[in-house]
Short mmCIF file of C-alpha atoms in Angstrom, two decimals:
data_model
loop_
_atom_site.label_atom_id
_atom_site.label_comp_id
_atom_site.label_asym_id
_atom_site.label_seq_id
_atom_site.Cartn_x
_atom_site.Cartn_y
_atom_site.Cartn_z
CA UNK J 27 28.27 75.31 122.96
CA UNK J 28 30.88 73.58 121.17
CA UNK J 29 32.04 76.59 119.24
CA UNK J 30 32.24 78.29 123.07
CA UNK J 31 34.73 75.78 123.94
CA UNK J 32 36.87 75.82 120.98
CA UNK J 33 37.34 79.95 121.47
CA UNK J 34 38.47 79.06 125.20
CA UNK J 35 40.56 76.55 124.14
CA UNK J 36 42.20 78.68 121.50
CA UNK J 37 42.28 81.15 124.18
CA UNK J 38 44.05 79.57 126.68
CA UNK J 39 46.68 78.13 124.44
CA UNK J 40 47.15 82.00 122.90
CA UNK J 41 48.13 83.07 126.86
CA UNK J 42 50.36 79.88 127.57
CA UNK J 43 52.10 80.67 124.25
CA UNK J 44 52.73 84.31 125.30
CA UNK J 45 54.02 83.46 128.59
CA UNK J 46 56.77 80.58 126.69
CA UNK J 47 57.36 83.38 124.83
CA UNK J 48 58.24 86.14 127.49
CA UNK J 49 60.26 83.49 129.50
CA UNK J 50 62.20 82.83 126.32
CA UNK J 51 63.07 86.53 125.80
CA UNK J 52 64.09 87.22 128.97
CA UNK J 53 66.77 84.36 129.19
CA UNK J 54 67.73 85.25 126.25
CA UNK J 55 68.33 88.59 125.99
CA UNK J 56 68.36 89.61 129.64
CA UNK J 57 71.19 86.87 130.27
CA UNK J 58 74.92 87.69 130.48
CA UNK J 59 75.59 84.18 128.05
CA UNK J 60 75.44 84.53 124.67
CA UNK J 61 72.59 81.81 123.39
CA UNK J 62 75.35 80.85 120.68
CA UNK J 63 77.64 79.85 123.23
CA UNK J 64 75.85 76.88 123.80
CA UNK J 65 76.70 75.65 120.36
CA UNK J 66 79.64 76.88 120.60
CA UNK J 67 80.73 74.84 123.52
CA UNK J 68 79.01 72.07 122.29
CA UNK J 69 82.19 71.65 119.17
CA UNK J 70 85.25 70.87 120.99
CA UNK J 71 87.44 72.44 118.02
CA UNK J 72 85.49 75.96 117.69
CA UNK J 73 87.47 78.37 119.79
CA UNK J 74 91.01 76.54 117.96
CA UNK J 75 89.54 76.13 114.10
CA UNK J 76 89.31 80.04 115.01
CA UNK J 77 92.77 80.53 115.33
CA UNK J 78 94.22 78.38 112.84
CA UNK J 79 92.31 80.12 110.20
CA UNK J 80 93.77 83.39 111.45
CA UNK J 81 96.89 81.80 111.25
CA UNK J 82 96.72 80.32 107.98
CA UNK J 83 95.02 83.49 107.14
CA UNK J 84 97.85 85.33 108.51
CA UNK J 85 100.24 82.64 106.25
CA UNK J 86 97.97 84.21 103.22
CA UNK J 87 98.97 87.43 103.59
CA UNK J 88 102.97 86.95 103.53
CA UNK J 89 103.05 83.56 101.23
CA UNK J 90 101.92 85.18 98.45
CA UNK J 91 105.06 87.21 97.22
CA UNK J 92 107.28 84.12 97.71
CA UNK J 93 105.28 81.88 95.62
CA UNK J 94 104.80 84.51 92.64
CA UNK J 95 108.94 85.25 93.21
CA UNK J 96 108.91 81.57 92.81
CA UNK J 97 107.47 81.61 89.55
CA UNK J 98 109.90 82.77 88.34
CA UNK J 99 112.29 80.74 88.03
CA UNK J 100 111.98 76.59 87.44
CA UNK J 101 114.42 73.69 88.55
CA UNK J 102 117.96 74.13 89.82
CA UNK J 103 116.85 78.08 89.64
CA UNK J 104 113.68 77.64 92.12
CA UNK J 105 115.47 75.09 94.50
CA UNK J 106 118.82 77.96 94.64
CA UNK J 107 116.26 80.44 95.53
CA UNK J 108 114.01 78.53 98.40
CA UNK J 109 117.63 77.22 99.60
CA UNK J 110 119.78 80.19 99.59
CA UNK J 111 116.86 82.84 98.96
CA UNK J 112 119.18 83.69 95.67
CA UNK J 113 118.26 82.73 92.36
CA UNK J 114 119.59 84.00 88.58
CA UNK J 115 117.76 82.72 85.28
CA UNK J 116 119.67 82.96 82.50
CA UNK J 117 118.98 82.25 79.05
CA UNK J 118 120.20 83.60 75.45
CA UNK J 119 118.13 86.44 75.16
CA UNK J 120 117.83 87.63 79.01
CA UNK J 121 119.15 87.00 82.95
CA UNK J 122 116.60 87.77 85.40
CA UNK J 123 117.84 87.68 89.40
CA UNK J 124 115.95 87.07 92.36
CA UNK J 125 116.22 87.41 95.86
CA UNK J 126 112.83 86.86 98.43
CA UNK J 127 114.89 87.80 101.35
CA UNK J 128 115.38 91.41 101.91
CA UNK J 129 117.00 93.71 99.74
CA UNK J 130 119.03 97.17 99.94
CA UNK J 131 118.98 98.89 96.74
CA UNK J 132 121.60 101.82 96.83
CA UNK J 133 120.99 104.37 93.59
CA UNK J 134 123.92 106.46 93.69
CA UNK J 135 125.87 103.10 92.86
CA UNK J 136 123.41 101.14 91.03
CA UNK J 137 124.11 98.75 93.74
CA UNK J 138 121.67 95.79 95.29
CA UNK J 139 122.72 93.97 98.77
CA UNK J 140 120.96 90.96 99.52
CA UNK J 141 120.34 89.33 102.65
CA UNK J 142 120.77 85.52 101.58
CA UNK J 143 121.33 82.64 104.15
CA UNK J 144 125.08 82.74 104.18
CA UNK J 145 125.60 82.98 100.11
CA UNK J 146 128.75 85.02 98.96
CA UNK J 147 127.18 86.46 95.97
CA UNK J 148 128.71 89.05 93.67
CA UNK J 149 127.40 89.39 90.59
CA UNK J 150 126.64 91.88 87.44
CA UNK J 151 123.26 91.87 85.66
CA UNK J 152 122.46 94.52 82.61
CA UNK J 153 119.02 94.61 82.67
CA UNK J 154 117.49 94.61 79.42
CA UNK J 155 116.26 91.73 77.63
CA UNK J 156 118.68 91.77 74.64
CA UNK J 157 121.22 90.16 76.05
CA UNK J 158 122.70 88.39 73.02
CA UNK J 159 123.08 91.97 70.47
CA UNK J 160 126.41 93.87 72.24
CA UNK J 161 125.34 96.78 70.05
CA UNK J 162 122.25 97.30 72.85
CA UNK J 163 123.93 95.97 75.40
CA UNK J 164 126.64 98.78 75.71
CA UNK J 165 123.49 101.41 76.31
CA UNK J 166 122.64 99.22 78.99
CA UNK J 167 124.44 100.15 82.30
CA UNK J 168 125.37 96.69 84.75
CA UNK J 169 123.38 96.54 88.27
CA UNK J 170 126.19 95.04 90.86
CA UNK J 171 124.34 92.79 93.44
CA UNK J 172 126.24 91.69 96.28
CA UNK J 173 125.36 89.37 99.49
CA UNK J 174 128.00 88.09 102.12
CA UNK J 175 130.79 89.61 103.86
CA UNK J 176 130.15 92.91 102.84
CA UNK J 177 128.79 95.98 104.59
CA UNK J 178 125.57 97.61 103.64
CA UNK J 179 124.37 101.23 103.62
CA UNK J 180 121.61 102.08 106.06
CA UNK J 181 118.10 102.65 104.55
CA UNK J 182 116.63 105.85 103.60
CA UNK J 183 113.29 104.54 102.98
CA UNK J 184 111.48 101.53 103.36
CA UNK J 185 109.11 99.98 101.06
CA UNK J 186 106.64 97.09 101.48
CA UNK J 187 106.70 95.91 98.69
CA UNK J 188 109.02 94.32 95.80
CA UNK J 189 111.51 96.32 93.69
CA UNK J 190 111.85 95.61 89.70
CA UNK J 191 115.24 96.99 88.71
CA UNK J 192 115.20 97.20 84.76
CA UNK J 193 116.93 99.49 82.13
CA UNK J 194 115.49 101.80 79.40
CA UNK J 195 118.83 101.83 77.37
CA UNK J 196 119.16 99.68 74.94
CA UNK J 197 117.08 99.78 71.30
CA UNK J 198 114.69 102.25 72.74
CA UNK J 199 113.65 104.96 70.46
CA UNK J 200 112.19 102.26 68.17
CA UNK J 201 108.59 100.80 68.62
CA UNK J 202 109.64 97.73 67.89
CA UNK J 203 112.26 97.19 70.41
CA UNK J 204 110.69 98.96 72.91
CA UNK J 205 107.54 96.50 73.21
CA UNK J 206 109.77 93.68 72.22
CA UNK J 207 112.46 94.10 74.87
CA UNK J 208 110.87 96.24 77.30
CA UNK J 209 106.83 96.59 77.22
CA UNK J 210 106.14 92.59 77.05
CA UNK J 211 109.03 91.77 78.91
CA UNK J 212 107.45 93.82 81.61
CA UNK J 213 104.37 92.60 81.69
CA UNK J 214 105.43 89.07 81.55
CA UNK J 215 107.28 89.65 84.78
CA UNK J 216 105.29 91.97 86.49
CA UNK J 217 101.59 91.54 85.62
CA UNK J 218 100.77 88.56 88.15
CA UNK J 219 102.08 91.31 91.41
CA UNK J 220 99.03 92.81 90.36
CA UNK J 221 100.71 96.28 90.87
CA UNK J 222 102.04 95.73 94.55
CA UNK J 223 105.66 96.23 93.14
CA UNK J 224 108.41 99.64 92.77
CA UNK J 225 109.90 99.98 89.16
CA UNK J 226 113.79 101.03 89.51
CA UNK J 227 114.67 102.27 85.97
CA UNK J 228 118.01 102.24 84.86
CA UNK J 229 119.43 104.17 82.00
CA UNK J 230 116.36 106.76 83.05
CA UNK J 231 114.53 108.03 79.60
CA UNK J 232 111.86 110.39 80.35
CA UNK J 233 110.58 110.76 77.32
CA UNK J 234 110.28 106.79 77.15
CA UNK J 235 108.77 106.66 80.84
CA UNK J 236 106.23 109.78 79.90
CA UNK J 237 105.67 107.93 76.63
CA UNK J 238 104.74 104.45 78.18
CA UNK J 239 103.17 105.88 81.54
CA UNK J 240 99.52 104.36 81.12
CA UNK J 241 101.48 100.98 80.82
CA UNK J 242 104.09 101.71 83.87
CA UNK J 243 101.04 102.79 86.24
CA UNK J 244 98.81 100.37 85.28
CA UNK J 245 101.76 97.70 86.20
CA UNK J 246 103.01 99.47 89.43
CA UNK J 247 101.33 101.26 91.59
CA UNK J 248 103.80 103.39 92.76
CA UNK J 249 105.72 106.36 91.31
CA UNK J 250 108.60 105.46 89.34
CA UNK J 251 112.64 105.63 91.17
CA UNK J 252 115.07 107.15 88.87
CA UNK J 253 118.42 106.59 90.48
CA UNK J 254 120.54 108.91 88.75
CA UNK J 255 118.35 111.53 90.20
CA UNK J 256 117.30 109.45 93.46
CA UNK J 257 120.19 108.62 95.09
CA UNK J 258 118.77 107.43 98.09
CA UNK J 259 119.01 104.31 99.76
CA UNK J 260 115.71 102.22 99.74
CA UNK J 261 114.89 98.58 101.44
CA UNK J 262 112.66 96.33 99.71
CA UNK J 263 111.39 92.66 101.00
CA UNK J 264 112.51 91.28 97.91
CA UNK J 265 114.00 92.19 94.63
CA UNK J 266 113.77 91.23 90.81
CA UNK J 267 116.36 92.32 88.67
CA UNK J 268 115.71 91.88 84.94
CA UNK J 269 112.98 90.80 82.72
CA UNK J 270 111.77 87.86 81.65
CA UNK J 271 111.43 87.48 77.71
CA UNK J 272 109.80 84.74 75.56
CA UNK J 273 110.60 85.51 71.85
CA UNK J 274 109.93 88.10 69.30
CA UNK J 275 106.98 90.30 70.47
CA UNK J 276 105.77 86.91 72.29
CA UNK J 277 103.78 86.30 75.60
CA UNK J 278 104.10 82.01 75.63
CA UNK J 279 101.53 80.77 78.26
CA UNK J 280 104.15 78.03 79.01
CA UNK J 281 107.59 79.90 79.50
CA UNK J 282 108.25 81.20 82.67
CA UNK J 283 106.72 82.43 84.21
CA UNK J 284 103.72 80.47 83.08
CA UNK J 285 100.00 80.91 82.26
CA UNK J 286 99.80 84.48 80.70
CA UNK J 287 99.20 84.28 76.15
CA UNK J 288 99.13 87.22 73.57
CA UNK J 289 95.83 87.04 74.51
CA UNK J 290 95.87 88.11 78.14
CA UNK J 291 98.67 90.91 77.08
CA UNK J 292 96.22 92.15 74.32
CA UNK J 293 93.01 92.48 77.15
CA UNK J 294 96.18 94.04 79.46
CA UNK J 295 96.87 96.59 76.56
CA UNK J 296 92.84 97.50 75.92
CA UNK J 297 92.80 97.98 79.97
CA UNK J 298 95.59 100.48 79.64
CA UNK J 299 94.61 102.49 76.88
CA UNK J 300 91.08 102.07 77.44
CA UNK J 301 90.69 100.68 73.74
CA UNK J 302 86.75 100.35 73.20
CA UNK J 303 87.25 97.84 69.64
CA UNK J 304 87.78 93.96 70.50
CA UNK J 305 87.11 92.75 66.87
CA UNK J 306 86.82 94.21 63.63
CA UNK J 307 83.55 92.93 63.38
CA UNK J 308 82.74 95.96 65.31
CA UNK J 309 83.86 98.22 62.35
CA UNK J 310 81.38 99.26 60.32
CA UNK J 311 83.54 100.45 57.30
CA UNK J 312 87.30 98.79 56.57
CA UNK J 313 89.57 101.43 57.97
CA UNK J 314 93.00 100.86 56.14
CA UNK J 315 96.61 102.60 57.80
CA UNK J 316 99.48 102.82 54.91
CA UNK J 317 102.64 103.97 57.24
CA UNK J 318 104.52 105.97 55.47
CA UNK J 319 108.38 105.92 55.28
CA UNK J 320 110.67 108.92 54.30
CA UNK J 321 113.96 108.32 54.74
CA UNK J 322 114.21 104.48 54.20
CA UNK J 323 111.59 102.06 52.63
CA UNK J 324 110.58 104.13 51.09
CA UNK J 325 107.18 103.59 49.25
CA UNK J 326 108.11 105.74 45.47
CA UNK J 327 104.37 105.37 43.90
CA UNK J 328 102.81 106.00 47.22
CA UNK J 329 99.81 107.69 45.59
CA UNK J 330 98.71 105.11 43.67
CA UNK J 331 98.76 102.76 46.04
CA UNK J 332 96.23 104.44 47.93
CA UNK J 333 94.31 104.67 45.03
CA UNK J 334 93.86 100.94 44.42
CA UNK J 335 93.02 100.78 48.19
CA UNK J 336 90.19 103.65 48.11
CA UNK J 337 89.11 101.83 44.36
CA UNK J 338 88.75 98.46 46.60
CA UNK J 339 86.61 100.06 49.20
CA UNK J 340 88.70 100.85 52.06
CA UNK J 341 89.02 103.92 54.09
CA UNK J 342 92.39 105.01 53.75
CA UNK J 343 94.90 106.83 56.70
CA UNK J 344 97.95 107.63 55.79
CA UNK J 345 100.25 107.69 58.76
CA UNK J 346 104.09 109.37 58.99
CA UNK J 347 106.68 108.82 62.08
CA UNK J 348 105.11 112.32 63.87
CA UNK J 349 101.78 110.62 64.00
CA UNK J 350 102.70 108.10 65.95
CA UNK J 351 104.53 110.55 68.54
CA UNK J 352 101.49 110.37 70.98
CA UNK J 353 100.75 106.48 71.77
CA UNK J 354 97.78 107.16 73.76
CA UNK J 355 96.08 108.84 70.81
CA UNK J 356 97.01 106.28 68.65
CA UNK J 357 96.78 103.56 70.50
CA UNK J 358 93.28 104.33 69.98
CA UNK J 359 93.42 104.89 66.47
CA UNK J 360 94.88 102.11 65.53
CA UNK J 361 92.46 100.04 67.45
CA UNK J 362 89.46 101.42 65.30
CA UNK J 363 90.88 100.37 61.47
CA UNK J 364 90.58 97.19 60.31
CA UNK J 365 94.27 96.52 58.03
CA UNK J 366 97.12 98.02 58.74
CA UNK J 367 100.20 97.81 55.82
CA UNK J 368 103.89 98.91 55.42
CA UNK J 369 107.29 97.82 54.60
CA UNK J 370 109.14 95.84 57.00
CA UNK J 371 110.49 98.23 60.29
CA UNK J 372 109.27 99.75 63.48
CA UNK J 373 105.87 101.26 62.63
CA UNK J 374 104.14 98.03 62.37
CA UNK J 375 104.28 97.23 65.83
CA UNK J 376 101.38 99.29 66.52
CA UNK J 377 99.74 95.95 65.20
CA UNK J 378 99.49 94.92 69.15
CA UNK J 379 96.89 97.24 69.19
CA UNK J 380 94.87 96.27 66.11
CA UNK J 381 91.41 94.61 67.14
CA UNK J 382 90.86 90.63 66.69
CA UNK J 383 90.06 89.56 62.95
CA UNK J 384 92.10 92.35 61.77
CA UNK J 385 94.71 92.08 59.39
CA UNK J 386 98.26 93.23 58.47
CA UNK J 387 99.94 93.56 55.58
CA UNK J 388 103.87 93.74 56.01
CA UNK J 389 105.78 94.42 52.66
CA UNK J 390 108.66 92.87 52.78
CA UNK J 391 111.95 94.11 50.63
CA UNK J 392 114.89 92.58 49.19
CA UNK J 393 117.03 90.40 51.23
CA UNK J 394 114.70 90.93 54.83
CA UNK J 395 113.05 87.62 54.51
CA UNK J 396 114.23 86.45 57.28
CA UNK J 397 113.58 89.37 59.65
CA UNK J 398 110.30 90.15 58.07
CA UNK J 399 109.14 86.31 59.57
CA UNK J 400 110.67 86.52 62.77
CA UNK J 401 109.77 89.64 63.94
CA UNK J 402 105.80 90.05 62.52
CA UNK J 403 105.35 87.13 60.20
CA UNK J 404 105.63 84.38 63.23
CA UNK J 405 103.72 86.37 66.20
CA UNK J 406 101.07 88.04 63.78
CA UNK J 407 98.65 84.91 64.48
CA UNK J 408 99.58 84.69 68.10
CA UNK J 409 97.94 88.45 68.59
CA UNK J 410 94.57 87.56 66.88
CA UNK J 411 95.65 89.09 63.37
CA UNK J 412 95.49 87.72 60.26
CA UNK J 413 99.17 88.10 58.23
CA UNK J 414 100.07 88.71 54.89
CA UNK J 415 103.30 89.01 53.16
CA UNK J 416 103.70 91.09 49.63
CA UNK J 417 107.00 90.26 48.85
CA UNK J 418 108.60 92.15 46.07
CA UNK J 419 110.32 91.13 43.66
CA UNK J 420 113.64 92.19 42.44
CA UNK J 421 112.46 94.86 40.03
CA UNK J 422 110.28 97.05 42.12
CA UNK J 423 113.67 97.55 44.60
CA UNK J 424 115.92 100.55 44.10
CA UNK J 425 118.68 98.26 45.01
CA UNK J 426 117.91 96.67 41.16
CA UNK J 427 118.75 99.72 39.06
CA UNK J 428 121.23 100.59 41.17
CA UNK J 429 123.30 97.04 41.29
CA UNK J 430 122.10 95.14 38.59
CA UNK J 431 120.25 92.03 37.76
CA UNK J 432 123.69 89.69 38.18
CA UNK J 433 125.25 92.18 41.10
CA UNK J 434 125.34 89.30 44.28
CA UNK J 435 123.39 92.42 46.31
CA UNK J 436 120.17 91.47 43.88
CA UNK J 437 121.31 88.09 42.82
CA UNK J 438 122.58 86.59 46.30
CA UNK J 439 121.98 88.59 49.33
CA UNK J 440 123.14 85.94 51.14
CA UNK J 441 126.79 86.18 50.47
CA UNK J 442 126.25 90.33 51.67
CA UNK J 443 125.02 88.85 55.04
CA UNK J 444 128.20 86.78 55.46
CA UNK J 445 129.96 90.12 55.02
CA UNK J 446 128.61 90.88 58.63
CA UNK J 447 125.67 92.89 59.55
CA UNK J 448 126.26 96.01 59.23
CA UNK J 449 127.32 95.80 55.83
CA UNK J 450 123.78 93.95 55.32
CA UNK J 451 122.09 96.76 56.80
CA UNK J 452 123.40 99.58 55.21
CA UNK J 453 122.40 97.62 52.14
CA UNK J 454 118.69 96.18 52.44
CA UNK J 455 117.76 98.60 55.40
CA UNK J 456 119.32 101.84 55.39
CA UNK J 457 120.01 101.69 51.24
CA UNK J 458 116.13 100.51 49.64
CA UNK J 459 113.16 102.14 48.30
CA UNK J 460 110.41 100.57 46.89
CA UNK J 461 108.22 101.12 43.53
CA UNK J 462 105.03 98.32 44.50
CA UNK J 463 104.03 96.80 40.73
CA UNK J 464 100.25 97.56 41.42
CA UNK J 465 98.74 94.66 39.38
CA UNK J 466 100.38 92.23 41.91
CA UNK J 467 99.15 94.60 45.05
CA UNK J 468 95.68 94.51 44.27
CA UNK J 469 95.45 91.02 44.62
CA UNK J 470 96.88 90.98 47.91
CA UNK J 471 94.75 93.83 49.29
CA UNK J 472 91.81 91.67 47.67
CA UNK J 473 93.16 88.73 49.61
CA UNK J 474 93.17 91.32 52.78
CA UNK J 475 89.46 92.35 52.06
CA UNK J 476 88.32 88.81 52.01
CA UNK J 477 89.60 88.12 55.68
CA UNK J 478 87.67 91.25 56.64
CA UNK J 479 84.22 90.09 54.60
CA UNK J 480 84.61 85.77 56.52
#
């Protein structure tokens, strides 16, 4: 009897539960108010915390190219350019201006007009980031920029996004001043646009543009302007004329424009290439690369060289200038060996591309000191490679049998660097060979192989 009860019990709750159910559904669902509306109206601020997120979402999408424009320049710079929407940064090595008001770039006359809040401006930038050498600088043609009282030609096209006006004059042909002056420069100033910018390239190379394309597209992306072939008229919301620079093959995380290392242009430079070898440790044998010089630095017991290096373990490549002709195939060689060595000049560069823990060997000749520190010997640790110098000595130069122990070119290369530079050059650059004493070379490749072992 009891059990009886309970099932009607359980049975009458099951119907009255069904019914709550159905009534629920049907005001729900068959009623012209949505059921959230009820919480909505319940929070006085719903319907307007809506809107001001669209708004400041709104703010998001146009505030970000002002504050990365802004980043560009610090102090008296960055108040000039939120005052007058005109900025120029200047410094020994490179002058970078900067307008986040609209711009008119005209490329039949290499000409920028700027709309500025009531700024006469008129002003001549080279842009290349060598600013101090007047040998490069005369390869580099001037961009005019005006703002004022001054008439502007009527756009062609219209772009949404940024212009970067630089030049490909200067040093280029040489793989040291090209990523020195031009390659990091660019990345420095471009890299935090994450590719919303147009590259204007003065002093148009093709061969340099073809050459560096992987790095221009994966910077911009956007077809590269030419203007000596363009010569249209394009408008840009802002423009940035120039390139920032740090030092000698240098990223510095606190120049300007702040935050980006070596080590973030390195991981930039494995994205571009699509380098598969972060550190050496991933190499199973020591690849060694000997570059190989024929007109100048000449290394005159080559041969045996490589014979102390293959003796010592390593697997030696033997590199000339016409190997290196196609950067994206060696790119990726270079990423897979473990030392690379020459004499001081262009070809050891390529080191930006060497994987962490590797290490490179620079030779350095008779009376390049000085340049053999500044340009590789001072960033070397900066890129994640270990650096060592063989510095020869006086005897295993050309220059000795040539001059003479007591001649000042052997005994005081100073006093031929007073003489100017070019008379230094033609001396210790142009005029040298070297003849390695082998004894003293296999210590330092021992030295090498030790850094490769830790």
């Amino acid at each position: 009897m009891g059990k009886e009860s309970n099932r009607l019990v359980l049975g009458a709750s099951s119907v009255v539960l069904l019914f709550v159910l159905f009534f629920l559904y049907a005001a729900i669902f068959t009623s012209d108010v949505n059921p959230f509306d009820s919480w909505k109206n319940s929070l006085p601020d719903w319907d307007r915390s809506l809107r001001s997120r669209k708004v400041e979402k709104g703010k998001e999408v146009a505030k970000p190219l002002e504050f990365l424009l802004r980043r560009l320049v610090r102090g008296e710079d960055r108040t000039q350019l939120e005052t007058t929407g005109f900025s120029c940064h200047s410094d020994l090595h490179s002058e970078v201006c900067i307008t986040n008001k609209p711009a008119i770039v005209d490329n039949s006359a290499l000409t920028t007009y700027l709309q500025s809040s009531g700024v006469q401006v008129k002003h001549m930038v080279r842009p290349y980031a060598r600013k101090e050498d007047e040998t490069a600088m005369k390869q580099v043609t001037p961009v005019q920029i005006l703002a004022g009282n001054v008439s502007s030609p009527a756009c062609h096209f219209k772009h949404d996004v940024p212009a970067v006006v630089f030049s490909s004059g200067g040093f280029t042909g040489n793989l040291f001043h090209e990523f020195n002056e031009v390659i990091i420069p660019l990345f420095i100033t471009c890299r935090q646009f994450q590719s919303h910018l147009q590259f204007v390239i003065s002093d148009f190379k093709p061969l340099w543009v073809r050459k560096y394309n992987r790095i221009l597209t994966h910077l911009s992306r956007f077809e590269v302007i030419n203007p000596a072939t363009d010569g249209s008229v394009r408008c840009f919301p802002a423009a940035v004329i120039g390139l920032m620079y740090h030092e000698n093959l240098a990223v510095n995380s606190t120049e300007i424009p702040g935050g980006y290392s070596m080590f973030d242009f390195k991981k930039f430079l494995r994205e571009s290439y699509n380098l598969k070898t972060q550190t050496v440790s991933d190499i199973e044998k020591p690849v060694l690369v000997l570059i190989s010089r024929r007109k100048t630095r000449t290394f005159l017991n080559e041969d045996e060289m490589v014979g102390i290096m293959e003796e010592l373990g390593f697997q030696v490549v033997v590199v000339k200038r016409n190997s290196m002709s196609n950067l994206d195939k060696f790119a990726s060689f270079i990423n897979s060996c473990s030392v690379i060595i020459g004499a001081h000049g262009a070809g050891l560069a390529n080191a930006v591309f060497l994987p962490a823990g590797a290490v490179m060997v620079q030779v350095v000749p008779l009376g390049l000191d000085w340049a053999s520190k500044a340009y590789y010997g001072d960033p070397a640790g900066e890129m994640g490679v270990h650096y060592m110098e063989y510095k020869i000595e006086p005897e295993e130069s050309s220059l000795f049998k040539e001059y003479g122990p007591q001649h000042p070119v052997i005994a005081d290369p100073m006093s031929i660097f007073l003489q100017g530079y070019y008379a230094a050059r033609a001396v210790y650059v142009d005029g040298q060979n070297l003849t390695i004493n082998l004894f003293r070379f296999r210590e330092t490749l021992n030295k090498a192989m030790k850094f490769l072992v830790h």
